[in-house]
XYZ file of C-alpha atoms in Angstrom:
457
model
C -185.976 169.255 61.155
C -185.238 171.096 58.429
C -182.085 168.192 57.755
C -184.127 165.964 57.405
C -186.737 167.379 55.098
C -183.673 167.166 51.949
C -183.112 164.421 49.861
C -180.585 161.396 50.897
C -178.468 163.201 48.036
C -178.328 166.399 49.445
C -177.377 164.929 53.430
C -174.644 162.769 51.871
C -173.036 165.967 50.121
C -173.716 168.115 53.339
C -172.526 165.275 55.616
C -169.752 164.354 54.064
C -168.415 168.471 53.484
C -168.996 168.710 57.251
C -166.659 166.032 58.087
C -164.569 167.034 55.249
C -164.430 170.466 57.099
C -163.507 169.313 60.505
C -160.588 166.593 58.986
C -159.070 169.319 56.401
C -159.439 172.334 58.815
C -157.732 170.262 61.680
C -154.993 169.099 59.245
C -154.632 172.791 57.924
C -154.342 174.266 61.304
C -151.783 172.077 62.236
C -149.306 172.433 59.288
C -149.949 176.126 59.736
C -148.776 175.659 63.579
C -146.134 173.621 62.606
C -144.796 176.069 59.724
C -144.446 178.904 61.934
C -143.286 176.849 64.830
C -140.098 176.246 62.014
C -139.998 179.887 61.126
C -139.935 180.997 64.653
C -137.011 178.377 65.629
C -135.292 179.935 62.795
C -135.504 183.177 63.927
C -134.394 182.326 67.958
C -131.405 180.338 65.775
C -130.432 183.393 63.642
C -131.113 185.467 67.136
C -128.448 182.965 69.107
C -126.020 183.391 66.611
C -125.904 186.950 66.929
C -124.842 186.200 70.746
C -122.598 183.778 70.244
C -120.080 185.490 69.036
C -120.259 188.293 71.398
C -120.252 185.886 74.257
C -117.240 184.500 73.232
C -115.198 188.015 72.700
C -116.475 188.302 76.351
C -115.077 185.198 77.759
C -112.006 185.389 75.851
C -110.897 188.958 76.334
C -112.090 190.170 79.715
C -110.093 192.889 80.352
C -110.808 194.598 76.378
C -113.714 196.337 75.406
C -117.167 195.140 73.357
C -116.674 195.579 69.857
C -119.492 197.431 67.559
C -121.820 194.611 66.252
C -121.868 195.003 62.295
C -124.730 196.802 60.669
C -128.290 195.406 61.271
C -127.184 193.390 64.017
C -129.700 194.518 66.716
C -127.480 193.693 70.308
C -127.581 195.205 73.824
C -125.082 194.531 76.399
C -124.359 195.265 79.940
C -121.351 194.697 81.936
C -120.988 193.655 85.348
C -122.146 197.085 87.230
C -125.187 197.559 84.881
C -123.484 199.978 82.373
C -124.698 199.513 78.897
C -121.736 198.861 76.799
C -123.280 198.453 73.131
C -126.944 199.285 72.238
C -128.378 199.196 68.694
C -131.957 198.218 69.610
C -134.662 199.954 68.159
C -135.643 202.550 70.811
C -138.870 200.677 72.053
C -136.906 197.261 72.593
C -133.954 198.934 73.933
C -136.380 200.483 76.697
C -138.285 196.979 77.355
C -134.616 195.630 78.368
C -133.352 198.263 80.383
C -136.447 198.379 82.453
C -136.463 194.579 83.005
C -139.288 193.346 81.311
C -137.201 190.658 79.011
C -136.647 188.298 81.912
C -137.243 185.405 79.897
C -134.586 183.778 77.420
C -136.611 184.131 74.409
C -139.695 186.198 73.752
C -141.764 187.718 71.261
C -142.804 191.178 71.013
C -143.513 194.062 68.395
C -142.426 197.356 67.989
C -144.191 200.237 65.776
C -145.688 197.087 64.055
C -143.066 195.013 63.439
C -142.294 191.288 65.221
C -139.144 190.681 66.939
C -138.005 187.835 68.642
C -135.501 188.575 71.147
C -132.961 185.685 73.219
C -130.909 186.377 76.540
C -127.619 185.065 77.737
C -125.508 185.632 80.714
C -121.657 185.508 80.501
C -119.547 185.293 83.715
C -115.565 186.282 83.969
C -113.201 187.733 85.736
C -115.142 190.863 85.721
C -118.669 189.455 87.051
C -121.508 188.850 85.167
C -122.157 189.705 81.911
C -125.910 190.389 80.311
C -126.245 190.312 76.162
C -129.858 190.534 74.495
C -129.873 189.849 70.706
C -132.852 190.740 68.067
C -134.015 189.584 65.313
C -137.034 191.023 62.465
C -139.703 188.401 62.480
C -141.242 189.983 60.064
C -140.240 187.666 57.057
C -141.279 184.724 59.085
C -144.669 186.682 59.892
C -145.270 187.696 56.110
C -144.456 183.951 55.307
C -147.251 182.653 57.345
C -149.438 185.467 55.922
C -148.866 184.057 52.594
C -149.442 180.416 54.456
C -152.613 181.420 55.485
C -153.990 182.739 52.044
C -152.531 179.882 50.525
C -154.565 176.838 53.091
C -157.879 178.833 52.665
C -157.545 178.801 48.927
C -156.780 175.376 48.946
C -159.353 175.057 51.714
C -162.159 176.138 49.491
C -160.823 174.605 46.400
C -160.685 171.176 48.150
C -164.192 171.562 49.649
C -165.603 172.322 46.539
C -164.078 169.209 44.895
C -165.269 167.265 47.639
C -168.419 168.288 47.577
C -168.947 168.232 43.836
C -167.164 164.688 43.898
C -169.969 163.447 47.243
C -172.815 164.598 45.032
C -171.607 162.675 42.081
C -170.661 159.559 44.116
C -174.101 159.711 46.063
C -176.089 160.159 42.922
C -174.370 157.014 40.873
C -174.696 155.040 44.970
C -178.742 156.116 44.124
C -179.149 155.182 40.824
C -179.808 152.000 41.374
C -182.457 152.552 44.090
C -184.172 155.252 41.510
C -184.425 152.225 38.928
C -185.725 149.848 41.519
C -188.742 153.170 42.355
C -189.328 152.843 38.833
C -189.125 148.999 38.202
C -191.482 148.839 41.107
C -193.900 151.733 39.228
C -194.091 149.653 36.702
C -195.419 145.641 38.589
C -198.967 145.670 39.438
C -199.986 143.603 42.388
C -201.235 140.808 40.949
C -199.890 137.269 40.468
C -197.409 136.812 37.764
C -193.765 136.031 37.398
C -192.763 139.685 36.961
C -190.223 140.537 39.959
C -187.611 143.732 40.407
C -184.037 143.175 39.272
C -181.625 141.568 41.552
C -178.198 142.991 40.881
C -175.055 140.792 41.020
C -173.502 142.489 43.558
C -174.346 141.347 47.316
C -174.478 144.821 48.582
C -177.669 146.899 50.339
C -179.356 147.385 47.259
C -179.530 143.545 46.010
C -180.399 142.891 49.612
C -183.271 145.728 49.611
C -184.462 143.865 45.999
C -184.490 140.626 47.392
C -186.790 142.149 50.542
C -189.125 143.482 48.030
C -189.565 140.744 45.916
C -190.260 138.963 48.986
C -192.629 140.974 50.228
C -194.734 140.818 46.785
C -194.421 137.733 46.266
C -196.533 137.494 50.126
C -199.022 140.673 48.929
C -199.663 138.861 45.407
C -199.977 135.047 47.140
C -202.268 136.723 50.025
C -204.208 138.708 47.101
C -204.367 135.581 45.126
C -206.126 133.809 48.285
C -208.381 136.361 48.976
C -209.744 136.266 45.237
C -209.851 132.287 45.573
C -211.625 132.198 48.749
C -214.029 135.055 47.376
C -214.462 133.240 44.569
C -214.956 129.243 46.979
C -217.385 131.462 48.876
C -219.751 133.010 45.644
C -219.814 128.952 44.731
C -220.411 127.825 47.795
C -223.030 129.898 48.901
C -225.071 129.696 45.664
C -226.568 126.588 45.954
C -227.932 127.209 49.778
C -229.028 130.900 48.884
C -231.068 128.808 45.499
C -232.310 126.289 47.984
C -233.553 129.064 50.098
C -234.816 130.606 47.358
C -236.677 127.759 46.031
C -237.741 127.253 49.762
C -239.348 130.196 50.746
C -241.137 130.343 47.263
C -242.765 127.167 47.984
C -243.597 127.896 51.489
C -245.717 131.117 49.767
C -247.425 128.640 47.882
C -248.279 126.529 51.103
C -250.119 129.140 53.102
C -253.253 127.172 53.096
C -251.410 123.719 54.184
C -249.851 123.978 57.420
C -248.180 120.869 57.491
C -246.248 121.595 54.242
C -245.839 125.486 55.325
C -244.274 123.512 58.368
C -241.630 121.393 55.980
C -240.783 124.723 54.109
C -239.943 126.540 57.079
C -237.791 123.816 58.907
C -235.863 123.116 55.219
C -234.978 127.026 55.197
C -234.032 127.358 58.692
C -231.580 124.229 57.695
C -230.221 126.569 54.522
C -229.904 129.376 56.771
C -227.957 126.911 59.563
C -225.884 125.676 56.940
C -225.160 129.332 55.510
C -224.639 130.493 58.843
C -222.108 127.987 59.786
C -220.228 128.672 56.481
C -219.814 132.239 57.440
C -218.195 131.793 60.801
C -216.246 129.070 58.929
C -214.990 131.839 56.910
C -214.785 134.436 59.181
C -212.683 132.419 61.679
C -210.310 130.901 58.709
C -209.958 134.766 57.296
C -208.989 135.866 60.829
C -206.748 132.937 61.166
C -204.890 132.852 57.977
C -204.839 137.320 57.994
C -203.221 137.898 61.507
C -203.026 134.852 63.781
C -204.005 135.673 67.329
C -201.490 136.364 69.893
C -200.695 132.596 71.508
C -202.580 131.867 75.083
C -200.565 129.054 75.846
C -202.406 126.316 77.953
C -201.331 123.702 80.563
C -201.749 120.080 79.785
C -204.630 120.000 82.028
C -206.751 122.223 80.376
C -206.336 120.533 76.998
C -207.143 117.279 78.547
C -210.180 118.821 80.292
C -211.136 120.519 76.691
C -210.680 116.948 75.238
C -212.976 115.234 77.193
C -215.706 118.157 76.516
C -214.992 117.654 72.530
C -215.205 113.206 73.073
C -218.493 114.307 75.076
C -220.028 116.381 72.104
C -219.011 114.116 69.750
C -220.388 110.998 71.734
C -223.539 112.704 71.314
C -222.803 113.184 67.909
C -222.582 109.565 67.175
C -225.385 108.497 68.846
C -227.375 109.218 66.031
C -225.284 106.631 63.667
C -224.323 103.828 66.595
C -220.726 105.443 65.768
C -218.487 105.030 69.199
C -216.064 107.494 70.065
C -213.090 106.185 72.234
C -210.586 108.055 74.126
C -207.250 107.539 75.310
C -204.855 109.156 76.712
C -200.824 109.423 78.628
C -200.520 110.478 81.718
C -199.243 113.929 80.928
C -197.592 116.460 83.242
C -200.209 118.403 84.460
C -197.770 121.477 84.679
C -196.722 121.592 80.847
C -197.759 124.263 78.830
C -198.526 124.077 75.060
C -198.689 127.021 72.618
C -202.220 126.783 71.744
C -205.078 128.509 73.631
C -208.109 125.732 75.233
C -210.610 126.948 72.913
C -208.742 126.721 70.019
C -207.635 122.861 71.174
C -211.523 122.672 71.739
C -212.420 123.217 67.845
C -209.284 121.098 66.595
C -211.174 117.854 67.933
C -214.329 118.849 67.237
C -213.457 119.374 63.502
C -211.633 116.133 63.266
C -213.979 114.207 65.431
C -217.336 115.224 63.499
C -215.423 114.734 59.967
C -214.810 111.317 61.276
C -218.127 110.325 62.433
C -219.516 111.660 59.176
C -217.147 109.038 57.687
C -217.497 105.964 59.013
C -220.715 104.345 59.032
C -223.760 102.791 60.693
C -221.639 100.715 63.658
C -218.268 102.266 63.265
C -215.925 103.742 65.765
C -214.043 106.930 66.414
C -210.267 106.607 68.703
C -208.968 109.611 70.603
C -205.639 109.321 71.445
C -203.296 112.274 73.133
C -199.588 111.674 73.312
C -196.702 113.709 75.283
C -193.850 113.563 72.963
C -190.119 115.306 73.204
C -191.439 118.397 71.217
C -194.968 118.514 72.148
C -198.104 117.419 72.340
C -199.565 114.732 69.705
C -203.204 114.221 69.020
C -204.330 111.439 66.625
C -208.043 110.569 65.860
C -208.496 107.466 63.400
C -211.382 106.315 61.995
C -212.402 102.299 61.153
C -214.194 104.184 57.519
C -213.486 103.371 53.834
C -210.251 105.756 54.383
C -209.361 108.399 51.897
C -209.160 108.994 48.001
C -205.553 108.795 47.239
C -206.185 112.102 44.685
C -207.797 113.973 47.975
C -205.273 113.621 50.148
C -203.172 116.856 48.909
C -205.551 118.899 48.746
C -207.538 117.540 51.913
C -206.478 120.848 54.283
C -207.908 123.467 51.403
C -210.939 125.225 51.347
C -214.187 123.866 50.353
C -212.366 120.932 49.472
C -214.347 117.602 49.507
C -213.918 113.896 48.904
C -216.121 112.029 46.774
C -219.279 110.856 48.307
C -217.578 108.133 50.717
C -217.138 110.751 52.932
C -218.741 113.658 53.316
C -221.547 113.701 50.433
C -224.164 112.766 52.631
C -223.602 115.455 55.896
C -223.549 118.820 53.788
C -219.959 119.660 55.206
C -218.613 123.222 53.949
C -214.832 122.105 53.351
C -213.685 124.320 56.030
C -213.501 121.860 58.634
C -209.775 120.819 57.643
C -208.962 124.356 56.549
C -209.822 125.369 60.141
C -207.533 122.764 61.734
C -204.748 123.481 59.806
C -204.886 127.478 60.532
C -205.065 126.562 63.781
C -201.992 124.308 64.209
C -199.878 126.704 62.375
C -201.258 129.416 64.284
C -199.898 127.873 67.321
C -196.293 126.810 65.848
C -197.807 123.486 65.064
C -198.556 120.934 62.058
C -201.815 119.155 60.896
C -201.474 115.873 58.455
C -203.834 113.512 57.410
C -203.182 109.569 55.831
C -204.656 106.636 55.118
C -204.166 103.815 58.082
C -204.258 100.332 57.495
C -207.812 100.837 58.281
C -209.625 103.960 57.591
C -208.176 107.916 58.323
C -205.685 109.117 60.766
C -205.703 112.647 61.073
C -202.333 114.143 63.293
C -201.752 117.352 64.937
C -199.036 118.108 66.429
C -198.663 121.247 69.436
C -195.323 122.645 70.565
C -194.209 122.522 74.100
C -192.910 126.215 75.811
C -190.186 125.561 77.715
C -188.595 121.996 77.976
C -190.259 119.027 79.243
C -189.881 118.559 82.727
C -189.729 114.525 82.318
C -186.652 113.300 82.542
């Protein structure tokens, strides 16, 4: 806990000493091993030397005496009935070999606080079996490795504190660049503009975390910029309604004492409040939509058709009032397919595009349905046998509160959202929504993606 509560700065530095640490201190350790490891074979060497000579003397003259080894030569031998010919161990080593105890070839061992190393050899002539130990001071070799040690901790400490000072420098220049990016990013405001953070050349984690960011505001200023729009589309839009109301109820105060007209007032404001009411949903459901699509209900091809024949239904109704027919055709789709867009949502598609294009065509006119299986998906087209659509509209046809000239949609008191709806929807679902001019009138397309692949072969 209390790691993590430092800066990045400070856990690079402390990481990097830690690991520093364990590498150096391994690498220490072992060329301190391997130092006295030398030193010691040195001494056993110098130790087997001492012997050597003896040994020979031995093998050579059997029947003569042991000489006297030369001064500091530490040797102890015994002849073939156990006597001890020459002896000029110290008193404590002398005793470990006569009781036994150096049974081993070479060993180690101190005496009154000094090291000795101490190597055995057996000789065999005429006599029998000869025994020699031989000595040697380690205390050179331990004084050595003393000096070893001091040596690898200051050099320990020195290189730790290098590499410590040199990880605090290196993390601090690696940080720079994200301290000018806090500071870059300080400095933009959230609104639209061109103003972005600094992209270094280099194609390492830093341009990468840059190119994120600038990303990501460039989605925060284009979602704040539609929120001001549609704030904006939806003060313009509802002025004229709230007026009418306005102007409606005022004249229904003045109609107290004339029923019928009272009457008029009162059915003209409940259409201002209708019409205001449907623009809210509208907005509502497009807000919800374009925010934080709903999690995909996928459907099976049955339920869409079913839904489609509900929305032709409605909109049959619909057209009654304007001798508009609605037609509807459709494939024989795989009743087991399943598209990526939930019934009800399928349900509101058609009845946008249906209603926009009865409100297009006129007195007489007719309305086609048509639902296609293709390779991706599903394909729904409804065309319309009306005076088509403005060339200049046609961009800007699946925006809010956008409207044709009066051809189309003048006369119904539409909101605009109808499109906008249909659109949100398709994406929603992984789909598309386009509209064009047919040889004859609109064709408006949506297009639904399959899950899975198709099971026609």
């Amino acid at each position: 806990m209390f790691f993590r509560r430092l800066s990045i700065r400070a856990r690079i530095t402390i990481g990097s000493l830690i690991v520093a640490i364990i590498v150096s201190g391994g690498g220490l350790l072992a060329v301190r091993a391997n130092v006295q490891w030398i030193l010691q074979g040195a001494d056993y060497s110098l130790a087997n030397g001492d012997l050597l000579s003896f040994a020979k003397d031995i093998l050579s003259n059997p029947g003569e005496g042991v000489d006297s080894p030369a001064a500091g030569v530490l040797l102890l031998v015994k002849d073939p009935s156990g006597v001890v010919k020459v002896d000029t161990m110290p008193h404590d080593l002398s005793e470990l070999i006569r009781h036994g105890l150096a049974d081993s070839d070479k060993i180690r061992t101190t005496d009154e606080g000094t090291s000795y190393v101490i190597v055995s050899r057996t000789v065999t002539n005429d006599r029998g079996e000869w025994t020699l130990w031989a000595a040697r001071s380690a205390a050179a070799s331990d004084l050595a490795v003393d000096g070893l040690d001091r040596s690898l901790l200051i050099g320990e400490l020195v290189l730790l504190l290098v590499f410590g000072v040199a990880s605090w420098l290196l993390a601090t220049a690696a940080l720079r660049p994200v301290s000018r990016l806090r500071k870059e990013a300080e400095s933009l405001s959230g609104d639209a503009g061109e103003e972005l953070l600094p992209v270094g050349p280099a194609e390492d984690e830093i341009s990468a975390l840059a190119t994120t960011l600038n990303a990501f505001l460039e989605r925060v200023r284009a979602s704040t910029e539609r929120e001001k729009q549609m704030v904006s589309d939806a003060a313009h839009e509802l002025r004229t309604p709230l007026a009418a109301l306005r102007t409606q109820l005022e004249l229904a105060h003045d109609s107290f004492d004339d029923p019928a007209a009272l009457a008029a007032e009162v059915r003209g404001a409940e259409d201002s409040v209708a019409r205001l009411s449907a623009l809210a949903n509208g907005l509502l459901e497009l807000s919800r939509l374009e925010g934080s699509p709903a999690e995909r209900r996928p459907a099976t091809s049955a339920a869409l058709v079913d839904e489609a024949m509900g929305s032709v239904d409605r909109a049959r109704l619909l057209g009654l009032a304007r001798s508009v027919e609605v037609g509807f055709d459709t494939d024989d789709l795989d009743p087991a397919d399943r598209f990526s867009i939930a019934p009800e949502a399928f349900a509101r598609v058609l009845d946008n595009l249906l209603s926009n294009a009865i409100a297009a065509v006129g007195p007489d006119g007719s309305v086609e349905l048509t639902i296609r299986e293709t390779a991706e998906g599903i394909e729904v087209q409804v065309s319309d046998d009306g005076p088509g659509i403005p060339p200049s509209f046609l961009p800007v046809a699946f925006d809010r509160f956008s409207r044709p000239d009066d051809s189309r949609t003048a006369s119904t008191g539409g909101s605009g959202l109808g499109l906008a709806l249909v659109r949100a929807i398709a994406e929603s679902a992984g789909g598309t929504a386009q509209l064009h001019n047919g040889d004859v009138g609109a064709i408006a397309t949506v297009r639904i993606p399959r899950i899975g692949p198709s099971r026609k072969m």
